[in-house]
Coordinates of C-alpha atoms and ligand atoms in Angstrom, one line a residue:
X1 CA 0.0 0.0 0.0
X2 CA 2.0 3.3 -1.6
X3 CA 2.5 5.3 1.5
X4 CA 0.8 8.7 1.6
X5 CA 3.2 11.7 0.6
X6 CA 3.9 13.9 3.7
X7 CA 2.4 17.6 3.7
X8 CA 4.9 19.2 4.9
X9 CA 4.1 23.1 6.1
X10 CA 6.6 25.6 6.0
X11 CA 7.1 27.4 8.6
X12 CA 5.7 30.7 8.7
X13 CA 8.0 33.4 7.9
X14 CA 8.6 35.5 10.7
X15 CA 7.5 39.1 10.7
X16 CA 10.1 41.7 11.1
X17 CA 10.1 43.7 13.8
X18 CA 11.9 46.6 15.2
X19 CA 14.1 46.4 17.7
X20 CA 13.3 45.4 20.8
X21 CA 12.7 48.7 22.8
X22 CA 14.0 48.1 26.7
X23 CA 11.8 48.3 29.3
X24 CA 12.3 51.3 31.6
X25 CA 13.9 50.2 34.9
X26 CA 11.7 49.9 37.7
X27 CA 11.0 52.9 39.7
X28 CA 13.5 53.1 42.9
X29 CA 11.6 50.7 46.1
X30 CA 8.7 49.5 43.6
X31 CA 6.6 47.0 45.9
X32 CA 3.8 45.8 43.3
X33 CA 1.0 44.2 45.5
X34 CA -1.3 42.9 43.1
X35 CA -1.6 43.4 39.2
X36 CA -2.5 47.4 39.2
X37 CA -1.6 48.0 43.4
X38 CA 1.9 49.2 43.5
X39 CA 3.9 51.9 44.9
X40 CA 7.6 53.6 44.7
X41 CA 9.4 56.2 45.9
X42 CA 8.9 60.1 44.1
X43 CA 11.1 60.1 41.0
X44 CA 12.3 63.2 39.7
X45 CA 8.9 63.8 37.9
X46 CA 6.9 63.4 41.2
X47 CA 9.0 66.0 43.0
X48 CA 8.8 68.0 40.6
X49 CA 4.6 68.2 40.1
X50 CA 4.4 68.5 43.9
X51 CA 6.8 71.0 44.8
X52 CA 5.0 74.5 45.8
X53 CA 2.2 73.0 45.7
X54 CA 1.0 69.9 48.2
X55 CA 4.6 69.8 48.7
X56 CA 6.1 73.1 50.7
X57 CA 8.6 75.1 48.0
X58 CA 10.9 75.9 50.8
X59 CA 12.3 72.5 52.3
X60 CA 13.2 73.9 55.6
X61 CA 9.4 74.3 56.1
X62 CA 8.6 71.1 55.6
X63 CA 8.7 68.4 58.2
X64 CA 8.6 65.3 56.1
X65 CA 11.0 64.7 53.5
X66 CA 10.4 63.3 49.9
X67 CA 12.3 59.7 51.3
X68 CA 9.0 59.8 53.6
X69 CA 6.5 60.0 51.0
X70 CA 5.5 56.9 48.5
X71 CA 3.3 56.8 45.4
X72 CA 0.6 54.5 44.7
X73 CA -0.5 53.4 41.5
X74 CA -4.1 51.3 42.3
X75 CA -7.2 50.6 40.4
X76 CA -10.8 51.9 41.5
X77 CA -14.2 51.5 40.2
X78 CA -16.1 54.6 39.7
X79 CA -19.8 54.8 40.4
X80 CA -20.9 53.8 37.0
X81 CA -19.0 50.8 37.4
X82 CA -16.4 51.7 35.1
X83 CA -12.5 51.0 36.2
X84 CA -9.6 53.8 36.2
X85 CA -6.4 54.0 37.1
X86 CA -5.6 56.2 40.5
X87 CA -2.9 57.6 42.5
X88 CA -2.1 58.8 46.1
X89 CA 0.9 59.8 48.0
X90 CA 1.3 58.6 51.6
X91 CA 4.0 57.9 54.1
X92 CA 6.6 55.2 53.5
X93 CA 5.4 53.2 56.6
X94 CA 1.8 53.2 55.3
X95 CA 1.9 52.5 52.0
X96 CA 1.5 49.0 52.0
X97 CA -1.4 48.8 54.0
X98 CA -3.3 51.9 52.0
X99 CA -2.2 49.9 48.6
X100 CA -4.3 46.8 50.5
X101 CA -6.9 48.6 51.4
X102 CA -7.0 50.2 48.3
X103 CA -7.1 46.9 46.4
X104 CA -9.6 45.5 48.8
X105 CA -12.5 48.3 47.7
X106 CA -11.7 47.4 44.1
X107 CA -12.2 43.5 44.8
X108 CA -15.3 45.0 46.8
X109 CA -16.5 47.3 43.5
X110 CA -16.5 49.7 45.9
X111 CA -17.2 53.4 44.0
X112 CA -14.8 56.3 44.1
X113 CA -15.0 59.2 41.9
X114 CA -11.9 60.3 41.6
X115 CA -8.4 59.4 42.6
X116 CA -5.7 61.9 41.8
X117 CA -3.0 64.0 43.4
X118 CA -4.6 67.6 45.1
X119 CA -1.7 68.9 43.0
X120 CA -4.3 68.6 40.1
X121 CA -6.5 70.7 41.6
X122 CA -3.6 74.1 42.8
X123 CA -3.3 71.6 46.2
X124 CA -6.4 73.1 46.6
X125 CA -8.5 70.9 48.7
X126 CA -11.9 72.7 48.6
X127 CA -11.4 72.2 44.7
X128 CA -10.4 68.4 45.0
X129 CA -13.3 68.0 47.8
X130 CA -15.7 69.5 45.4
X131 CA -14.1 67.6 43.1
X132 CA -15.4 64.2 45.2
X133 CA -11.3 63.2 44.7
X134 CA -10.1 60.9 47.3
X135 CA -6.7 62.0 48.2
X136 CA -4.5 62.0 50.7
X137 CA -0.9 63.5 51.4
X138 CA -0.7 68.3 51.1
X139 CA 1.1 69.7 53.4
X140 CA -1.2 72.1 55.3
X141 CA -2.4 72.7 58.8
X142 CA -5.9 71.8 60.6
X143 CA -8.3 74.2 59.3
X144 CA -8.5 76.9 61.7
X145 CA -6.0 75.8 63.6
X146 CA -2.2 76.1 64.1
X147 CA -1.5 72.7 64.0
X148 CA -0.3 70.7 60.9
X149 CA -3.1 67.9 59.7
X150 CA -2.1 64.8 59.5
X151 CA -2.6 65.1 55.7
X152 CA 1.0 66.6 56.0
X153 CA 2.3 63.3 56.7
X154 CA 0.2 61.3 54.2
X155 CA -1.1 60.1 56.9
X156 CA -4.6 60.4 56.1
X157 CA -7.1 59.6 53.7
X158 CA -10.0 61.6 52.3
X159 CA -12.6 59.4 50.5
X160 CA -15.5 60.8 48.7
X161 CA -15.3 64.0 50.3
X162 CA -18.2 65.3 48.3
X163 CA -20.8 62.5 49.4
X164 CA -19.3 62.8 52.5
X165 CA -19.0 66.5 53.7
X166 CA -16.9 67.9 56.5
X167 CA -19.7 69.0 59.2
X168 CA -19.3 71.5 62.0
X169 CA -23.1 72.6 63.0
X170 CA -24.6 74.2 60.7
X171 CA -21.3 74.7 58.5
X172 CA -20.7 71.8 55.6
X173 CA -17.7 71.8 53.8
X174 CA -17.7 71.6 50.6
X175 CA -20.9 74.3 51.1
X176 CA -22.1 73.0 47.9
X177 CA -22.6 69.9 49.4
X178 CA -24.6 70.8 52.2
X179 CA -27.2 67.9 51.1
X180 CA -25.2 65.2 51.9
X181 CA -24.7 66.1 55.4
X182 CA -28.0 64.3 56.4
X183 CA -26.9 61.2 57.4
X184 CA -30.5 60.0 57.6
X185 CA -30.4 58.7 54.0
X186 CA -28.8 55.6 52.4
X187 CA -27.0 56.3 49.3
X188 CA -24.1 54.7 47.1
X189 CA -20.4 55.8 48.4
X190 CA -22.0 56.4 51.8
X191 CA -19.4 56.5 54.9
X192 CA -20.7 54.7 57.8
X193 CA -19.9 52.4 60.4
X194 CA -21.2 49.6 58.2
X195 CA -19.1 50.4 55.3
X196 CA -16.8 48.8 53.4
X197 CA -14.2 51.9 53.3
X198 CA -15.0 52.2 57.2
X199 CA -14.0 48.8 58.1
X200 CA -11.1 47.9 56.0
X201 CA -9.2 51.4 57.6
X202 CA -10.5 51.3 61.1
X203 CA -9.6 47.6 61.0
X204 CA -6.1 48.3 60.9
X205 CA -6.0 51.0 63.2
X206 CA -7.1 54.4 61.6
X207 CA -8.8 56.5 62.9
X208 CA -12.3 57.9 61.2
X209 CA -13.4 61.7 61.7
X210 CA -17.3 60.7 61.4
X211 CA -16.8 59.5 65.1
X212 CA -15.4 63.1 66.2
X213 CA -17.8 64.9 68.4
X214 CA -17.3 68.7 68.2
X215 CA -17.6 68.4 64.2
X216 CA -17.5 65.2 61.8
X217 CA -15.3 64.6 58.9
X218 CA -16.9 62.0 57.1
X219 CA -14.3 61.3 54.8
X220 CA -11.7 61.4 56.5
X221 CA -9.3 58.1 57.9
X222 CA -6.4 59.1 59.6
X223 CA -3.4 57.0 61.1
X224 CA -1.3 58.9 63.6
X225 CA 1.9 57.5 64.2
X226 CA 3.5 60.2 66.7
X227 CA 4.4 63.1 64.1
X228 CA 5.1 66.3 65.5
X229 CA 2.4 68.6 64.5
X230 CA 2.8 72.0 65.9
X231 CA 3.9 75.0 64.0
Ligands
ZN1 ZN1 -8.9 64.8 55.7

């Protein structure tokens, strides 16, 4: 029986290509936590779009230096349930458990509207609040007061700040949104003690400014570990 005549394929001609183009180097102290969750230390770039702005010009004013400070690259869905990249700046010794928590509302499909550096919005953080950006390190004091916020330190978190207003009386901050500072109601990106936002910061630690009792600042989580505040 005559044997069948092989087929024999040719292999396919490769495709040129251009030279391979090197990947950039990882940034200085990358820690990736999860594909989309990862931080490093400010590069040149990062010191340079925060100085004189969340970042104090004059670096004798400043009581945390840019070694102190990491940024955080994370993923967040926002409240139509679409994903976007975000970032934050926080201190060195917390940015492994914000990057968690961070990742934690995404596995959650927890909404966030924004999630960019204040430096976006002047530093500005009546323009990022209004903004509802969740944000964390600018180097300012306590408003009304002479001590510096633990913001300074990125050592707190705003989340939401629009949905969840800074409330002292009768004053709401943002003013514009004054509705939201009727806790009474239930509505999506809510802070409360049986959040998901609420649990995963106080969990390890952090303090949250709803609980505060001569105003509340319900979107705010802060972590204080011994900084030296006064001015
Ligand atoms: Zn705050």
């Amino acid at each position: 029986m005559p044997q069948p005549t092989p087929v024999i394929t040719p292999a396919p001609t490769p495709t040129p290509t251009s030279a391979p183009t090197a990947a950039p180097p990882d940034e200085p102290g990358k820690v990736v936590l999860a594909e989309g969750f990862y931080y490093h230390e400010l590069n040149d770039d990062l010191k340079a779009r925060i100085t004189g702005k969340s970042y104090p010009a004059d670096a004798e004013d400043c009581r945390i230096s840019y070694d102190d400070l990491r940024y955080i690259k994370l993923l967040y869905f926002d409240f139509d349930g679409k994903t976007h990249e975000g970032e934050l700046i926080v201190h060195a010794l917390l940015a492994d458990e914000v990057t968690e928590i961070f990742h934690e509302l995404y596995k959650g499909h927890y909404p966030l509207a924004s999630v960019r550096l204040v430096d976006d919005f002047g530093a500005d953080d009546d323009l990022s609040m209004e903004a509802n950006n969740t944000s964390a390190f600018n180097y300012r004091q306590v408003e009304g007061s002479k001590s510096l916020s633990l913001h300074s330190f990125g050592a707190a978190v705003d989340v939401n700040p629009f949905f969840n207003p800074f409330v002292e009386k009768r004053r709401v901050s943002p003013e514009s949104a004054a509705a939201f500072a009727d806790r009474s109601h239930e509505f999506a990106g809510k802070i409360d003690k049986n959040d998901l936002c609420y649990k995963l910061f106080t969990e390890r630690g952090w303090t949250w400014g709803g609980h505060w009792r001569s105003y509340q600042d319900y979107h705010h989580f802060q972590k204080d570990l011994g900084f030296d505040r006064q001015t």
